[in-house]
Each structure stands twice: as structure tokens, then as C-alpha cells.
Coordinates of N, CA and C in Angstrom, one line a residue:
X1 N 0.8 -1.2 0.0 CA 0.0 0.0 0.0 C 0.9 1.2 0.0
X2 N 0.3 2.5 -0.5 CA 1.3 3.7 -0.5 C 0.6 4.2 0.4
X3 N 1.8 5.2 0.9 CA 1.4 6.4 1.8 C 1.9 7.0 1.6
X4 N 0.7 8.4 2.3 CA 1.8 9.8 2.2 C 1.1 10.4 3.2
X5 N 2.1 11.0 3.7 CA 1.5 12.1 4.9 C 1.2 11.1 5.8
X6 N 0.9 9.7 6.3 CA 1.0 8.9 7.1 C -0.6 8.8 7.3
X7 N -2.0 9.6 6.0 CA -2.7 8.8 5.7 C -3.4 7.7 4.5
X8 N -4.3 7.0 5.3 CA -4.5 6.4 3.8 C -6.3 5.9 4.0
X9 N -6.9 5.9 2.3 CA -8.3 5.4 2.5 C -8.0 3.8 2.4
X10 N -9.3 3.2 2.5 CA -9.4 1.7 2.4 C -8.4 1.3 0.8
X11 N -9.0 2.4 -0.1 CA -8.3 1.5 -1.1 C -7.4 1.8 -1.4
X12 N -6.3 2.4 -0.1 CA -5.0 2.7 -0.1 C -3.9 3.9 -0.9
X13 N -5.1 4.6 -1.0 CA -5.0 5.8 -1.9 C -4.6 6.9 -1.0
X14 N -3.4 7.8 -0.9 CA -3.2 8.8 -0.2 C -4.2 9.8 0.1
X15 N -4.6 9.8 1.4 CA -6.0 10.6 1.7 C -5.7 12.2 1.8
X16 N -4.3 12.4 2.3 CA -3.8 13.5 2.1 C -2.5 13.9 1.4
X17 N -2.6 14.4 0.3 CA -1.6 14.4 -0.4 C -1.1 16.1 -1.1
X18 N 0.0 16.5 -1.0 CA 0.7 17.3 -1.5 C 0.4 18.1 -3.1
X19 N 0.5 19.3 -3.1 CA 1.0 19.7 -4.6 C 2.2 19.2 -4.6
X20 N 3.4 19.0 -4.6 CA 4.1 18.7 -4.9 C 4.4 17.1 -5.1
X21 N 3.4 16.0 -3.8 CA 3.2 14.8 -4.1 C 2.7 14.4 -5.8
X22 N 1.8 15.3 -5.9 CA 1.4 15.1 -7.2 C 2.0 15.7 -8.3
X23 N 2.5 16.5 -7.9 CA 3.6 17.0 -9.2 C 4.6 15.9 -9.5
X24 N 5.3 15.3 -8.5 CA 6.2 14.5 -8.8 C 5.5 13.4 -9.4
X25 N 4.3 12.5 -9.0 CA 4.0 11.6 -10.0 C 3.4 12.0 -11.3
X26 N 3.2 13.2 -11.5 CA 2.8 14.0 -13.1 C 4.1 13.6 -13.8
X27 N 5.2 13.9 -13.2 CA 6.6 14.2 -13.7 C 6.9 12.9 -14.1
X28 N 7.2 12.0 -13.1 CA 6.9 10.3 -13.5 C 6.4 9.9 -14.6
X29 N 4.6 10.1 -14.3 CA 3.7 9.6 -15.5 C 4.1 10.1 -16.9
X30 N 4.5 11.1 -17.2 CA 5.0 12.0 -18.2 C 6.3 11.3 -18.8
X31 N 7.2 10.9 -17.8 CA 8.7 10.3 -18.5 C 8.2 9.1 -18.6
X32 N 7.5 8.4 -18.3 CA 6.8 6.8 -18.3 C 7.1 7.0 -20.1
X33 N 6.1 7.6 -20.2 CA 5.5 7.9 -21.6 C 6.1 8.3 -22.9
X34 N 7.1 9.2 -22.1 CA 7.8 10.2 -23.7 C 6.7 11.0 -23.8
X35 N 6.2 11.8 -22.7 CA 4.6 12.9 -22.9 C 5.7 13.8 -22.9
X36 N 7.0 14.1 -22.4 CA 7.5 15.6 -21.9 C 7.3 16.1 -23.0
X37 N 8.0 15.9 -24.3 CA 7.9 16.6 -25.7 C 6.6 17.3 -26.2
X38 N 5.0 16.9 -25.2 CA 3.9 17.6 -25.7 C 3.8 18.3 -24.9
X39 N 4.4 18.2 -23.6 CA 3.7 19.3 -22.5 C 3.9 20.7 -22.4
X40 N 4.2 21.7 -23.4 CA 4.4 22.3 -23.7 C 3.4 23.6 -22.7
X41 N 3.5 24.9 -22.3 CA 2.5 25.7 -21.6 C 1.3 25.6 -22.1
X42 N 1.3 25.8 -23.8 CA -0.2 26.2 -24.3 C -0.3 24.8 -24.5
X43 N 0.3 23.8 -24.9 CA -0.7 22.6 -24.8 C -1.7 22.1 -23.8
X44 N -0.4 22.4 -22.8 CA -1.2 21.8 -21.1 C -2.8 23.1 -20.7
X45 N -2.7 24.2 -21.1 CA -3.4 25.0 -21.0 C -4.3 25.0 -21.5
X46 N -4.7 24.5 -23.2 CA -5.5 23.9 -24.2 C -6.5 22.7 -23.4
X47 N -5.5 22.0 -23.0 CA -5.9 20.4 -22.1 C -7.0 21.1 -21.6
X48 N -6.4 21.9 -19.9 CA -7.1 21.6 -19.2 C -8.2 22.5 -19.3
X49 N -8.2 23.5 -20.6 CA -9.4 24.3 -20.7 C -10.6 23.7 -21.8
X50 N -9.9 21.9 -22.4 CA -11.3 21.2 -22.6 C -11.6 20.6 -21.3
X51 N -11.1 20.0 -20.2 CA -11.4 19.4 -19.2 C -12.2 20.5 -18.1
X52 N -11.9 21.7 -18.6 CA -12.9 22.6 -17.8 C -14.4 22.6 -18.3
X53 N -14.6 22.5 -20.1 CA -15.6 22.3 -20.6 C -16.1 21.1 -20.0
X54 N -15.3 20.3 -20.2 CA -15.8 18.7 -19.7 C -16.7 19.0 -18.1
X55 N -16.0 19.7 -17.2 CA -16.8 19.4 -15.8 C -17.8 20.4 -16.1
X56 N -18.0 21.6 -17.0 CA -18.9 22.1 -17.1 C -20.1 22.0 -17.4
X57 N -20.0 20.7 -17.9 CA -21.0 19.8 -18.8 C -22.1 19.6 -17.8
X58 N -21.0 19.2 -16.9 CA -21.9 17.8 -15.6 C -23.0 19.2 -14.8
X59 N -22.6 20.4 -14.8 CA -23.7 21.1 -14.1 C -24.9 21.7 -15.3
X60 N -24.5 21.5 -16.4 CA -25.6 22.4 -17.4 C -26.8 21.9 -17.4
X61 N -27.7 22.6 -17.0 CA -29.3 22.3 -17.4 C -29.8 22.1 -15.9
X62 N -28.5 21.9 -15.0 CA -29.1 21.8 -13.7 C -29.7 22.8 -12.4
X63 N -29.6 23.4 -13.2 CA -30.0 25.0 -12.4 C -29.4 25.2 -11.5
X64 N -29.5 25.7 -10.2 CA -28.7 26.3 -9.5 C -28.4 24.9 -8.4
X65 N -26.9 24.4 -8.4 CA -26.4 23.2 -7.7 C -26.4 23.7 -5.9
X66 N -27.1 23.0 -4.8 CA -27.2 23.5 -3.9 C -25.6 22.4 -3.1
X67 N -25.3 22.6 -1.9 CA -23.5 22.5 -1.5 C -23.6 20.8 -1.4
X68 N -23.2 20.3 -1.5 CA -23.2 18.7 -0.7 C -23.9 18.2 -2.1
X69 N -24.3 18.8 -3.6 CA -25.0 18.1 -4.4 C -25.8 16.9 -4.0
X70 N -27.3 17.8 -3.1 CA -28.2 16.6 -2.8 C -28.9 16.7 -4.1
X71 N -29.3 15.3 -4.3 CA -30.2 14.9 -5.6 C -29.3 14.5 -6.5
X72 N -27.7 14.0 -6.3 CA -27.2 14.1 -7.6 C -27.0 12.6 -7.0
X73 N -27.0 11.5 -8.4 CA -26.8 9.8 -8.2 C -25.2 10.1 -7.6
X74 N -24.8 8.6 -7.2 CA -22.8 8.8 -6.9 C -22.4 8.4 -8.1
X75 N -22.9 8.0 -8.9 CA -21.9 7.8 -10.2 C -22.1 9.7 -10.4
X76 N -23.0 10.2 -10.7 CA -22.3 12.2 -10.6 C -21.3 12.4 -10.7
X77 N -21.6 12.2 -8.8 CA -20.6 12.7 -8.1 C -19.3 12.1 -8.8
X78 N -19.3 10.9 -8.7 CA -17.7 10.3 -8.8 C -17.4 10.5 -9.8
X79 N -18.3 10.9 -11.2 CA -17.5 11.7 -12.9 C -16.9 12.9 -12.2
X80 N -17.9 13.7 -11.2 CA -17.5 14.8 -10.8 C -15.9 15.3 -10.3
X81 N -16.0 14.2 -9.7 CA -14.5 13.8 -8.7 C -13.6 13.7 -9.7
X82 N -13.6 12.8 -10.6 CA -12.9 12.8 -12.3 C -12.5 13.9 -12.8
X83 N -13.2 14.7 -13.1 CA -13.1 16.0 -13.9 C -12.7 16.9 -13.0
X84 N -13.1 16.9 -12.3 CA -12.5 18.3 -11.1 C -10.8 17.8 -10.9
X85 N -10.5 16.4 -10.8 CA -9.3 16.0 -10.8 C -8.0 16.1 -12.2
X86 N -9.0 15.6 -13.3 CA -8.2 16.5 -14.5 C -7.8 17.6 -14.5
X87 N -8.7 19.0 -13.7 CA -8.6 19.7 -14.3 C -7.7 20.4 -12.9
X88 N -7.5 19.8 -11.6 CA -6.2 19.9 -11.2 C -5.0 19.5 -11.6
X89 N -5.1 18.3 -11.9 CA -3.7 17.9 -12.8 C -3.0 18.6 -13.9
X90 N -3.7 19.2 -14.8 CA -3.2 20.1 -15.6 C -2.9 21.0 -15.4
X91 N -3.5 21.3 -14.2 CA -3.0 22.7 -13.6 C -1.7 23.1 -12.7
X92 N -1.7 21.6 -12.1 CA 0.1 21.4 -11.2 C 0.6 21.4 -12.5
X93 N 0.7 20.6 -13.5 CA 1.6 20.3 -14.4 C 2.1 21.7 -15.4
X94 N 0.7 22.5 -15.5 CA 1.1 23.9 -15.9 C 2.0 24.5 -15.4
X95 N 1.4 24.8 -14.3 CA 2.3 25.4 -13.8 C 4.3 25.1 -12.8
X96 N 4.4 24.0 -13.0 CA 5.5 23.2 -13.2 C 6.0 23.4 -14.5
X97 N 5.9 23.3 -15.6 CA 6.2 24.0 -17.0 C 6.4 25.2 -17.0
X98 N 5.7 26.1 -16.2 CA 5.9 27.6 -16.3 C 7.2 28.3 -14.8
X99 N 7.2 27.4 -14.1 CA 8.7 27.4 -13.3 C 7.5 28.1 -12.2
X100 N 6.5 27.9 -12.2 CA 5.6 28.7 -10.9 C 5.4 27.7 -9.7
X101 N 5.5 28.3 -8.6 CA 5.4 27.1 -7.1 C 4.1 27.4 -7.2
X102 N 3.0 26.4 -7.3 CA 1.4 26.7 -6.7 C 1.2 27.1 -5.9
X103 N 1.5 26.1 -4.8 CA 1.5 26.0 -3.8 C 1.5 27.7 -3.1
X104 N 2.7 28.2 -3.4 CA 3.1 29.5 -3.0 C 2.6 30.3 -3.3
X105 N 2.6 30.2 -4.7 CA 1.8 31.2 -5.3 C 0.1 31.6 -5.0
X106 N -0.5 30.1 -4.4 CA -2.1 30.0 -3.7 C -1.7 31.1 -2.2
X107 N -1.0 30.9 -1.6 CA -1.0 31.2 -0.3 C -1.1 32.9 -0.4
X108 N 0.0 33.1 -1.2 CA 0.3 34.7 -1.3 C -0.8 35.3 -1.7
X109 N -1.5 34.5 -3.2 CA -2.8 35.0 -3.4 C -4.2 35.4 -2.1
X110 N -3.9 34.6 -1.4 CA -5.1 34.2 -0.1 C -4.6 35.7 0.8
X111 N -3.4 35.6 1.1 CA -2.9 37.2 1.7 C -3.4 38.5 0.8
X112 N -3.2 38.2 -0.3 CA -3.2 39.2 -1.4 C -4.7 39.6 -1.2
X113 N -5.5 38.8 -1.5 CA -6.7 38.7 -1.4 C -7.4 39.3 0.0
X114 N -6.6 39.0 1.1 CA -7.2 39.1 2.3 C -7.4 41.3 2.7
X115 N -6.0 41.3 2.1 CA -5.8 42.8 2.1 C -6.5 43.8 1.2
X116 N -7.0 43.1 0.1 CA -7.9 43.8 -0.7 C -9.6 43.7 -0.4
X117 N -9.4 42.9 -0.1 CA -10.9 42.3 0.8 C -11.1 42.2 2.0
X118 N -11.2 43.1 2.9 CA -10.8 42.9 4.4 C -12.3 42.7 4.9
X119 N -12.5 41.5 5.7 CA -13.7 40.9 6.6 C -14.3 42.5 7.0
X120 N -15.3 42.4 7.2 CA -16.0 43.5 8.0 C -15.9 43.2 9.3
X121 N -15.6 44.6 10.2 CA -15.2 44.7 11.5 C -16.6 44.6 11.6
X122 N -16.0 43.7 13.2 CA -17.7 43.5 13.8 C -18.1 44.3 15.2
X123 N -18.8 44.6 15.4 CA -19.3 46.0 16.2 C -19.7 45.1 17.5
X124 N -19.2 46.2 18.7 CA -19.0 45.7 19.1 C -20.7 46.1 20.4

């Protein structure tokens, strides 16, 4: 069984796992293959902006999706889980092509964000 982070689900799948866990098996899967020579910025960017169509699919015609998607079957959900997952994957891998740390780059944004957006003081 693998591990990472010291957990795991039943079917042994790292239950918490890293950007960078997954970058390195992108990097793997990629040399497995001889993929490096396509992964190019705008290819990987092309990718995952059909895989964004693709999850966009799964909400059209559904009107407004309420949190926890009650009423949706689990096969949905679990395409859902699929595509939402592609469309992370191409997105570590992007940005690993473009020499950008996510990771880092998420956090700063969250600060960045926080300062331009400041919570409303609460009265006291």
C-alpha cells in the first residue's frame, strides 16, 4: 500500500496528499511515456481548458447546484470527482512547465486577497 502524509483510504490511496506529491507523480507519468515533448504551456493550458468544458457539462441544465450536491446519483458525483481532478492535474503540471510554485503562489494570493478584501469589523 502507499502512503503519504501517514494517511490512507481503504483503497489505499493517499488521503492527504501534497502539490508537490502530485507534481512528482505528473513528472513520472509523463517520463513513463515520452509525454515531456507535448507538455508544452499552451498545450497543457488547451488540455485543461477542454477538461474545464468537460466538468462544465456535468452542471448544465441543472439550475442552480445547492453544497453537498443533494439529488445528484454517486456515479455524478464520482465523474465529478474525475473532472474536477483533471482539471487539477493540468493545472500542477502547468504550472511546473511555467517554473511557478502553486502552492506558493495559492498562499500569497489568499494574503493578497485578504488585504484587498478585508472581513467586516464586527461591532461591538
Amino acid at each position: 500500500m502507499e502512503e503519504a502524509r501517514g494517511k490512507q483510504t481503504t483503497e489505499g490511496v493517499a488521503a492527504d496528499v501534497s502539490l508537490k506529491d502530485l507534481s512528482r507523480r505528473l513528472d513520472d507519468f509523463a517520463k513513463e511515456r515520452d509525454w515531456e515533448q507535448h507538455h508544452s504551456p499552451r498545450n497543457l493550458l488547451l488540455a485543461m481548458v477542454g477538461e474545464v468544458g468537460e466538468l462544465s457539462e456535468l452542471f448544465m441544465w441543472k439550475g442552480e447546484v445547492q453544497k453537498g450536491l443533494p439529488g445528484w446519483e454517486e456515479r455524478e458525483k464520482e465523474h465529478l470527482g474525475e473532472e474536477l481532478s483533471d482539471v487539477l492535474l493540468y493545472l500542477i503540471r502547468l504550472s511546473d512547465m511555467c517554473g511557478v510554485d502553486l502552492g506558493d503562489a495559492a498562499l500569497k494570493k489568499i494574503v493578497k486577497n485578504a488585504v484587498k478584501y478585508p472581513a467586516p469589523s464586527k461591532s461591538a
